[in-house]
Coordinates of C-alpha atoms and ligand atoms in Angstrom, one line a residue:
X260 CA 0.3 0.0 0.0
X261 CA 2.5 2.3 0.7
X262 CA 4.4 1.2 -2.7
X263 CA 1.5 2.4 -3.9
X264 CA 0.9 5.6 -2.8
X265 CA 4.5 7.3 -3.4
X266 CA 4.2 6.2 -7.0
X267 CA 0.7 8.4 -6.8
X268 CA 2.5 10.9 -5.0
X269 CA 4.8 11.0 -7.7
X270 CA 2.1 11.8 -10.1
X271 CA 0.7 14.6 -8.0
X272 CA 3.3 15.8 -6.4
X273 CA 1.9 19.6 -5.6
X274 CA 5.2 21.3 -3.6
X275 CA 8.1 20.7 -5.5
X276 CA 6.4 20.5 -9.0
X277 CA 4.6 22.7 -11.1
X278 CA 3.3 19.3 -13.6
X279 CA -0.3 19.6 -13.1
X280 CA -2.4 16.1 -12.8
X281 CA -6.0 15.9 -14.3
X282 CA -8.2 12.7 -14.5
X283 CA -10.7 12.4 -16.7
X284 CA -13.6 10.2 -15.5
X285 CA -17.2 9.4 -16.0
X286 CA -19.3 7.1 -14.3
X287 CA -20.8 5.5 -17.6
X288 CA -18.9 4.9 -20.3
X289 CA -18.9 5.9 -24.1
X290 CA -19.7 9.7 -23.0
X291 CA -17.1 11.0 -24.7
X292 CA -14.0 10.8 -22.0
X293 CA -10.9 10.6 -24.8
X294 CA -12.4 12.5 -27.2
X295 CA -12.2 15.4 -24.7
X296 CA -8.8 14.2 -23.6
X297 CA -7.1 14.3 -26.8
X298 CA -8.7 17.2 -27.9
X299 CA -8.6 19.7 -24.7
X300 CA -4.8 18.4 -25.0
X301 CA -4.9 20.1 -28.3
X302 CA -6.6 22.9 -26.6
X303 CA -4.1 23.5 -24.3
X304 CA -1.2 22.7 -26.5
X305 CA -2.0 25.9 -28.5
X306 CA -2.1 28.0 -25.3
X307 CA 1.4 26.9 -25.0
X308 CA 1.0 24.4 -22.5
X309 CA 3.2 21.3 -21.9
X310 CA 1.0 18.4 -22.2
X311 CA 1.3 14.7 -21.3
X312 CA -1.5 12.0 -21.6
X313 CA -1.7 8.8 -19.9
X314 CA -4.0 6.4 -21.1
X315 CA -5.4 5.0 -17.6
X316 CA -8.1 3.1 -19.7
X317 CA -7.3 -0.6 -19.3
X318 CA -10.0 -1.6 -21.6
X319 CA -9.1 -1.2 -25.6
X320 CA -5.9 1.5 -26.1
X321 CA -8.2 4.6 -27.3
X322 CA -6.1 7.2 -26.9
X323 CA -3.0 6.5 -29.6
X324 CA -5.6 5.0 -32.1
X325 CA -7.6 8.9 -31.9
X326 CA -4.5 10.5 -32.9
X327 CA -3.6 7.9 -35.5
X328 CA -0.7 6.3 -33.9
X329 CA 0.6 2.4 -33.3
X330 CA 2.0 2.0 -29.5
X331 CA 4.3 -0.4 -29.8
X332 CA 5.6 -0.4 -25.7
X333 CA 3.5 0.7 -23.0
X334 CA 3.5 1.6 -19.1
X335 CA 4.4 -2.6 -18.8
X336 CA 7.4 -2.4 -20.4
X337 CA 8.1 0.5 -18.4
X338 CA 6.8 -1.7 -15.0
X339 CA 9.2 -4.5 -15.6
X340 CA 12.4 -2.3 -16.2
X341 CA 12.7 -2.7 -19.9
X342 CA 12.0 0.7 -21.5
X343 CA 12.3 4.3 -19.7
X344 CA 9.6 6.8 -20.4
X345 CA 11.1 8.7 -23.3
X346 CA 10.6 5.3 -25.0
X347 CA 7.2 4.3 -24.6
X348 CA 6.1 7.5 -25.0
X349 CA 4.7 8.7 -28.4
X350 CA 4.5 12.0 -29.9
X351 CA 1.4 13.0 -31.5
X352 CA 0.6 17.1 -32.6
X353 CA 1.6 19.6 -31.0
X354 CA 4.5 17.9 -29.2
X355 CA 1.8 16.1 -26.6
X356 CA 3.1 12.8 -25.3
X357 CA 1.1 9.8 -25.1
X358 CA 1.5 6.9 -22.5
X359 CA 0.0 3.8 -23.7
X360 CA -1.1 2.6 -20.7
X361 CA -2.5 -1.0 -21.2
X362 CA -2.1 -3.8 -19.0
X363 CA 0.4 -1.8 -17.1
X364 CA -1.8 0.5 -15.7
X365 CA -3.5 -1.3 -13.5
X366 CA 0.4 -2.8 -12.1
X367 CA 1.1 0.8 -11.0
X368 CA -1.1 -0.2 -8.1
X369 CA 0.8 -2.7 -6.9
X370 CA 4.6 -2.8 -7.2
X371 CA 7.2 -4.4 -5.9
X372 CA 10.0 -2.3 -3.6
X373 CA 12.3 -3.6 -6.6
X374 CA 10.2 -2.2 -9.6
X375 CA 9.8 1.0 -7.5
X376 CA 12.3 2.5 -7.3
X377 CA 13.3 2.6 -11.2
X378 CA 9.3 4.0 -12.2
X379 CA 9.9 6.1 -9.5
X380 CA 13.2 7.9 -11.3
X381 CA 11.2 7.7 -14.8
X382 CA 7.6 9.9 -13.6
X383 CA 10.4 11.9 -11.8
X384 CA 11.7 12.6 -15.6
X385 CA 7.8 13.4 -16.6
X386 CA 7.7 16.0 -14.5
X387 CA 10.5 18.5 -16.6
X388 CA 8.8 17.5 -19.7
X389 CA 5.5 18.4 -19.1
X390 CA 2.9 21.4 -17.0
X391 CA 0.6 19.3 -17.6
X392 CA -0.4 15.7 -17.1
X393 CA -3.9 14.1 -18.7
X394 CA -5.2 11.0 -17.2
X395 CA -7.2 9.4 -19.5
X396 CA -9.3 7.0 -17.0
X397 CA -11.5 4.0 -17.3
X398 CA -15.3 4.6 -17.2
X399 CA -16.8 3.7 -13.0
X400 CA -14.8 2.7 -10.2
X401 CA -12.5 0.3 -10.4
X402 CA -9.5 0.3 -7.8
X403 CA -6.8 2.0 -10.6
X404 CA -9.6 4.6 -11.5
X405 CA -10.2 5.5 -7.9
X406 CA -6.4 5.4 -7.1
X407 CA -5.6 7.6 -10.3
X408 CA -8.4 10.2 -8.7
X409 CA -7.8 10.7 -5.2
X410 CA -3.9 10.8 -6.6
X411 CA -4.8 14.3 -9.1
X412 CA -4.7 18.1 -8.6
X413 CA -8.4 18.2 -10.5
X414 CA -11.2 15.5 -11.9
X415 CA -13.1 16.6 -14.7
X416 CA -16.2 14.3 -14.6
X417 CA -17.9 14.2 -18.1
X418 CA -21.8 13.1 -18.4
X419 CA -24.2 13.1 -21.1
X420 CA -27.7 15.3 -20.9
X421 CA -29.1 11.1 -21.0
X422 CA -30.6 10.0 -17.3
X423 CA -28.2 7.2 -17.6
X424 CA -25.4 8.9 -17.8
X425 CA -26.2 11.3 -14.7
X426 CA -27.9 8.8 -12.3
X427 CA -24.0 6.8 -13.1
X428 CA -22.1 10.0 -12.0
X429 CA -24.2 11.1 -9.4
X430 CA -23.5 7.1 -7.8
X431 CA -19.3 7.8 -8.7
X432 CA -19.8 11.5 -6.9
X433 CA -21.3 9.8 -4.4
X434 CA -18.2 7.2 -4.1
X435 CA -16.0 9.5 -4.7
X436 CA -17.1 12.0 -2.3
X437 CA -15.9 9.2 0.6
X438 CA -12.9 8.2 -1.1
X439 CA -11.7 11.5 -2.6
X440 CA -13.3 14.0 -1.1
X441 CA -10.5 16.8 -1.1
X442 CA -10.5 16.9 -5.0
X443 CA -12.5 19.4 -6.6
X444 CA -13.9 18.0 -9.3
X445 CA -15.8 20.1 -12.4
X446 CA -18.3 19.1 -14.5
X447 CA -18.9 18.9 -18.4
X448 CA -21.6 18.2 -20.1
X449 CA -20.9 16.2 -23.5
X450 CA -23.3 16.1 -26.7
X451 CA -26.2 18.8 -25.5
X452 CA -28.0 20.3 -27.9
X453 CA -28.2 24.1 -26.4
X454 CA -26.9 26.2 -23.6
X455 CA -30.1 25.5 -21.8
X456 CA -29.9 22.0 -22.2
X457 CA -26.3 22.0 -20.7
X458 CA -27.4 23.9 -18.1
X459 CA -30.4 22.2 -16.5
X460 CA -28.1 18.6 -17.4
X461 CA -25.6 20.4 -14.9
X462 CA -28.2 21.8 -12.1
X463 CA -30.2 18.2 -12.0
X464 CA -26.6 16.9 -11.4
X465 CA -25.7 19.8 -8.4
X466 CA -29.3 19.4 -7.2
X467 CA -28.8 16.2 -6.4
X468 CA -25.4 16.5 -4.7
X469 CA -26.3 19.8 -2.7
X470 CA -29.3 17.8 -1.0
X471 CA -28.4 14.2 -0.5
X472 CA -24.5 14.8 -0.3
X473 CA -24.2 18.4 1.1
X474 CA -21.1 18.6 -1.8
X475 CA -20.7 20.9 -4.3
X476 CA -19.5 21.0 -8.2
X477 CA -17.9 23.7 -10.3
X478 CA -19.9 24.0 -13.6
X479 CA -17.0 23.2 -16.3
X480 CA -18.7 23.7 -20.0
X481 CA -20.4 21.9 -22.0
X482 CA -19.7 20.6 -25.6
X483 CA -22.2 20.6 -28.4
X484 CA -23.2 17.6 -30.0
X485 CA -21.5 17.6 -33.1
X486 CA -21.6 15.1 -35.9
X487 CA -17.7 16.1 -36.6
X488 CA -16.7 14.2 -33.6
X489 CA -17.8 11.0 -35.1
X490 CA -16.3 11.8 -38.6
X491 CA -12.8 12.2 -36.7
X492 CA -12.8 9.2 -35.1
X493 CA -13.4 7.4 -38.2
X494 CA -10.7 9.2 -39.8
X495 CA -8.4 8.7 -36.7
X496 CA -7.5 12.4 -36.9
X497 CA -8.2 14.5 -33.9
X498 CA -10.9 17.0 -33.8
X499 CA -8.6 19.6 -32.8
X500 CA -6.4 19.0 -36.0
X501 CA -8.9 17.5 -38.7
X502 CA -12.2 20.6 -38.1
X503 CA -10.7 22.6 -35.5
X504 CA -13.4 25.3 -36.6
X505 CA -16.5 22.9 -35.4
X506 CA -18.2 23.9 -32.7
X507 CA -17.2 20.7 -30.4
X508 CA -13.8 21.9 -30.9
X509 CA -15.0 25.4 -30.1
X510 CA -16.4 24.1 -27.5
X511 CA -13.5 22.2 -26.1
X512 CA -10.7 25.5 -26.5
X513 CA -13.0 27.9 -24.2
X514 CA -13.3 24.5 -21.4
X515 CA -8.7 24.6 -21.9
X516 CA -8.7 28.6 -21.9
X517 CA -10.7 27.8 -18.2
X518 CA -8.1 25.3 -17.2
X519 CA -5.3 27.7 -18.1
X520 CA -7.4 30.3 -17.0
X521 CA -7.3 32.4 -19.4
X522 CA -11.3 33.6 -19.6
X523 CA -13.1 33.4 -22.7
X524 CA -17.2 33.7 -23.3
X525 CA -18.9 30.8 -23.9
X526 CA -18.7 29.7 -27.6
X527 CA -22.6 29.8 -29.0
X528 CA -23.8 27.0 -31.3
X529 CA -23.7 28.5 -35.0
X530 CA -21.9 31.6 -33.9
X531 CA -20.7 34.3 -36.9
X532 CA -23.3 35.3 -39.8
X533 CA -25.0 32.1 -39.5
X534 CA -25.8 32.6 -36.4
X535 CA -26.6 36.5 -36.8
X536 CA -28.7 36.0 -39.3
X537 CA -30.9 33.0 -37.1
X538 CA -31.3 35.2 -34.3
X539 CA -32.5 37.6 -36.3
X540 CA -35.1 35.6 -38.1
X541 CA -36.2 34.7 -35.3
X542 CA -36.8 38.0 -33.7
X543 CA -39.6 39.1 -36.4
Ligands
ATP1992 N1 -19.2 16.1 -28.6 C1 -20.1 14.7 -29.3 N2 -20.9 15.3 -30.5 C2 -21.0 13.6 -30.8 N3 -20.3 12.6 -30.5 C3 -19.8 12.6 -29.6 C4 -19.4 13.5 -29.3 N4 -18.6 13.4 -27.7 C5 -18.5 12.0 -28.2 N5 -18.7 11.6 -28.9 C6 -19.0 10.3 -29.6 O1 -18.9 9.3 -29.0 C7 -18.0 8.1 -28.3 C8 -17.6 7.8 -27.4 O2 -16.3 8.8 -27.1 P1 -15.4 8.5 -26.3 O3 -14.9 7.5 -26.7 O4 -14.7 9.5 -26.4 O5 -16.2 8.3 -25.0 P2 -15.0 7.6 -23.6 O6 -16.2 7.9 -22.8 O7 -13.9 7.8 -23.8 O8 -15.6 5.8 -24.0 P3 -15.0 4.6 -23.2 O9 -16.1 4.9 -21.7 O10 -15.1 3.7 -24.0 O11 -13.8 5.1 -23.3 C9 -17.7 8.0 -29.9 O12 -18.0 7.3 -31.2 C10 -17.6 9.4 -30.5 O13 -18.0 10.1 -31.6
MG1993 MG1 -12.8 5.9 -23.9

């Protein structure tokens, strides 16, 4: 248990390093964690941040696929001392580092003492390479996911307006209150039709959290439901590269501006002349 705590403390170390650790999670699967992680990293890189993504999903290797990259080595190779962090890390567009987790991620939590020093050494080097480490966790509350969430500086929880996604988000929040009570939780509502849709979804979740858990949530933002997200997945080229003008990526840029402390006003679904004309027509 001590060993595991030391590794996770390295990931989350606040005093000595400036590298911030953000864990992206969700109650229900398939709500858009990987899509948000990948594009948030791209948007943050646009703001000059050095970003590394740890693919913490134990299931399919998602992050490397989203970038159209093929992972040769994973955290598993790091743990057995065969490879260094530099050797397992892939480089994506805008200099984004991608650490493929594979099954090695689970073992991060259960290390032998001899393996531990090697891992700490490697993770320590990571701190010098990045300002931000974004962990794409799996959905729900596996043992490893909980550890990542506890170790993070901030948690971004993704949900959609779907009742099942909201119920699962609430379930996760309830557990997190006990397991990671100190970590600030920011909600992103993905696949919304409108700003009102996003606000209503957040309010529903927040009301339940306030009433039954006596807690509070931070509304980080929303992302519009946008068919271009699906197109980018098919093309294996992230949205921020293939469709940087899309309404979904505009929202993610806005969220990135909040993460990096720069305020921007939220994007409207149809901006520019088209949006202006729509509003004008509606006023008649
Ligand atoms: N804003 C959006 N608009 C339209 N489609 C979206 C949006 N966000 C995500 N999707 C679609 O939802 C699907 C799931 O997204 P993604 O893989 O990012 O979810 P996930 O939470 O990482 O899933 P898992 O739990 O399996 O890891 C993708 O096929 C993607 O195209
Ligand atoms: Mg995923």
